Short mmCIF file of C-alpha atoms in Angstrom, two decimals:
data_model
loop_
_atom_site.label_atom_id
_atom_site.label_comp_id
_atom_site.label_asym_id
_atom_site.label_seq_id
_atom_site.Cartn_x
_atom_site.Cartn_y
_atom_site.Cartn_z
CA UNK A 1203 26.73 -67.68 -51.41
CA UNK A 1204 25.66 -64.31 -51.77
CA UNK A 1205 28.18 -61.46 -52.87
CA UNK A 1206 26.80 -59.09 -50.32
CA UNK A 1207 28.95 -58.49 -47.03
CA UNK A 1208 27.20 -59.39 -43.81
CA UNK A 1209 28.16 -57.31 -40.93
CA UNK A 1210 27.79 -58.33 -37.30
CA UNK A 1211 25.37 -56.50 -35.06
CA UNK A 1212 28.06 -54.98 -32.51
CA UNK A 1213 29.53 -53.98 -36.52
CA UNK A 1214 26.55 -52.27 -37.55
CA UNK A 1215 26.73 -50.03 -34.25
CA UNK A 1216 29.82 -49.50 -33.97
CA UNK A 1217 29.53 -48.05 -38.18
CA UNK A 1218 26.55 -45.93 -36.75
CA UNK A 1219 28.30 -44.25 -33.27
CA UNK A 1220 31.18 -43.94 -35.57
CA UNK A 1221 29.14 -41.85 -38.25
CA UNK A 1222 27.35 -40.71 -34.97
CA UNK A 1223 30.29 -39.21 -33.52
CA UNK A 1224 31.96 -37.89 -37.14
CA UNK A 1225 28.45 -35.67 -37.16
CA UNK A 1226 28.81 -34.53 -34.16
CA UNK A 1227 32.43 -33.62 -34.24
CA UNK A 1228 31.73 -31.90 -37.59
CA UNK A 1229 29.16 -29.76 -35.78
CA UNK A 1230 31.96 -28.71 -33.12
CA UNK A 1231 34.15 -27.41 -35.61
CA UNK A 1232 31.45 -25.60 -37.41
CA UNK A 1233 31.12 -23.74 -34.33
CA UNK A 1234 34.29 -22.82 -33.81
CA UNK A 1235 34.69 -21.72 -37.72
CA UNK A 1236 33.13 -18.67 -36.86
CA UNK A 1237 36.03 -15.70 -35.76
CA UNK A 1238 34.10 -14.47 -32.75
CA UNK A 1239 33.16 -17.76 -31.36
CA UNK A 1240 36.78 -19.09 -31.64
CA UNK A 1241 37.90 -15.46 -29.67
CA UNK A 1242 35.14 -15.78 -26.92
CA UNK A 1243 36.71 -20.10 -26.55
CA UNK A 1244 40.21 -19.06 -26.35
CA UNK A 1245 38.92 -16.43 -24.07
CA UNK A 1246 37.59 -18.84 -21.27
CA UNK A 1247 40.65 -21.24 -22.26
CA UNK A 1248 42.06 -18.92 -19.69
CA UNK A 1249 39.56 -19.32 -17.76
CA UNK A 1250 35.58 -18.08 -16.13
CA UNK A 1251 34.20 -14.85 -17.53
CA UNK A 1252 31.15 -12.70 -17.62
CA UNK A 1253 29.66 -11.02 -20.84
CA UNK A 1254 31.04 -7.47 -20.49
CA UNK A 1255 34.97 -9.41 -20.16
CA UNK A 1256 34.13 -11.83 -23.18
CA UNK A 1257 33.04 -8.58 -25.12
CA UNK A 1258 36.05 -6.55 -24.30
CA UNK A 1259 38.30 -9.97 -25.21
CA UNK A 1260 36.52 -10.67 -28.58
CA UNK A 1261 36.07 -7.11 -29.68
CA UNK A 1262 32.56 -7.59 -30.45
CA UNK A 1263 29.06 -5.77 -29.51
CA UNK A 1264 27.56 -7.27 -26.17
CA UNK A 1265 24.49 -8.52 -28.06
CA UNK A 1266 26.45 -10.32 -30.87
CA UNK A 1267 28.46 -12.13 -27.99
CA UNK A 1268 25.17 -12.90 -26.14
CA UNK A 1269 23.87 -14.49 -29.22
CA UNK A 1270 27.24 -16.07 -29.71
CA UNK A 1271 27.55 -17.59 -26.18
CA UNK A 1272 23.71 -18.96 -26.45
CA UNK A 1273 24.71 -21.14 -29.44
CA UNK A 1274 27.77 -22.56 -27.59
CA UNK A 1275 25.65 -23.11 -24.80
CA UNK A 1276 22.81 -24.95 -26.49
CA UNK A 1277 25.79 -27.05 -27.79
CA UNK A 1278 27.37 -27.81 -25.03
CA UNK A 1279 30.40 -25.96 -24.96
CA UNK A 1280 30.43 -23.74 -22.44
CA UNK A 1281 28.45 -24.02 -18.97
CA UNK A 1282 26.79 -20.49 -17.21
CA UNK A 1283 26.40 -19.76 -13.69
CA UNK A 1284 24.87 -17.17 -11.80
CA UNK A 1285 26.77 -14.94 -9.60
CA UNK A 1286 25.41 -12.40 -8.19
CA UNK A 1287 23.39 -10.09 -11.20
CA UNK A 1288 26.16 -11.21 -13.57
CA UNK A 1289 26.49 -14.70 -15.77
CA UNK A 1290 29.55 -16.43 -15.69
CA UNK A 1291 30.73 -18.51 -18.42
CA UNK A 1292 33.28 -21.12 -18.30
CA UNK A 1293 34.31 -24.00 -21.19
CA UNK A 1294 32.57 -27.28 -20.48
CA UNK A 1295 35.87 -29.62 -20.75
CA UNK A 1296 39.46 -29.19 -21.62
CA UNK A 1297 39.18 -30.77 -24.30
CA UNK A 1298 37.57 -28.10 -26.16
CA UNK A 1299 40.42 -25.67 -24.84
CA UNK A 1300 43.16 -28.03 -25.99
CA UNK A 1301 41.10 -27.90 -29.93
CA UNK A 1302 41.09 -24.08 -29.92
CA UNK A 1303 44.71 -23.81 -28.53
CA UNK A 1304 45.80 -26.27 -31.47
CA UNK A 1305 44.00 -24.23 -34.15
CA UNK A 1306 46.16 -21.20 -32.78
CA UNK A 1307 48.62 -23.12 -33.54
CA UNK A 1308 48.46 -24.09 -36.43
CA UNK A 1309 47.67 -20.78 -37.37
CA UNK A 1310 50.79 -19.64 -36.18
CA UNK A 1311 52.61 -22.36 -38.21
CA UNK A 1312 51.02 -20.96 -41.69
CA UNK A 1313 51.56 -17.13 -40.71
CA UNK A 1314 54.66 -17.72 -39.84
CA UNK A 1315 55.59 -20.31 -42.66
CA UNK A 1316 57.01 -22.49 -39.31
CA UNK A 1317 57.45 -26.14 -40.25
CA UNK A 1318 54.79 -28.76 -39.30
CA UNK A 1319 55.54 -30.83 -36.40
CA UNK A 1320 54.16 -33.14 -34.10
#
């Protein structure tokens, strides 16, 4: 008998979606390690906004943001729509709100030297 470990088909795939899906999550929170990107999120946690309200949230210049809310929309992070001559940008899922809302906190917890909690 060999000493090597034989691993079932459905094994194998479920060892590549699950490297699969540790890639992609690392690539999320890449994105949001960047302190503009994270303002502009929690920004349309509360909801749809055009460019000149995600500037004036974030406290950055208009083309930074642009260049900012291209990246999270090539990753699929935020959707645009058209209204009117402006763009209107809106988080794809909650999901993504609920991940910046729990960095906050967390945040919060170490600025505040709060104890952890669940």
């Amino acid at each position: 008998m060999s000493g090597s470990l034989q691993l079932s088909g459905a094994h194998q795939v479920q060892q590549r979606d699950g490297a699969e899906r540790l890639d992609t999550a690392a690539g999320i929170l890449a994105l949001l390690a960047d302190r503009t990107r994270l303002a502009l999120l929690q920004r349309l946690g509360e909801g749809e906004a055009d460019v000149t309200t995600l500037t004036e949230a974030c406290g950055a210049a208009r083309p930074s943001v642009s260049q900012h809310l291209g990246k999270l929309r090539l990753a699929g992070l935020v959707t645009a729509r058209k209204d009117g001559r402006h763009v209107v940008y809106a988080l794809r899922h909650g999901h993504l709100r609920r991940l910046v809302n729990e960095a906050l906190n967390v945040a919060d917890h170490q600025i505040s030297g709060l104890p952890p909690h669940d």
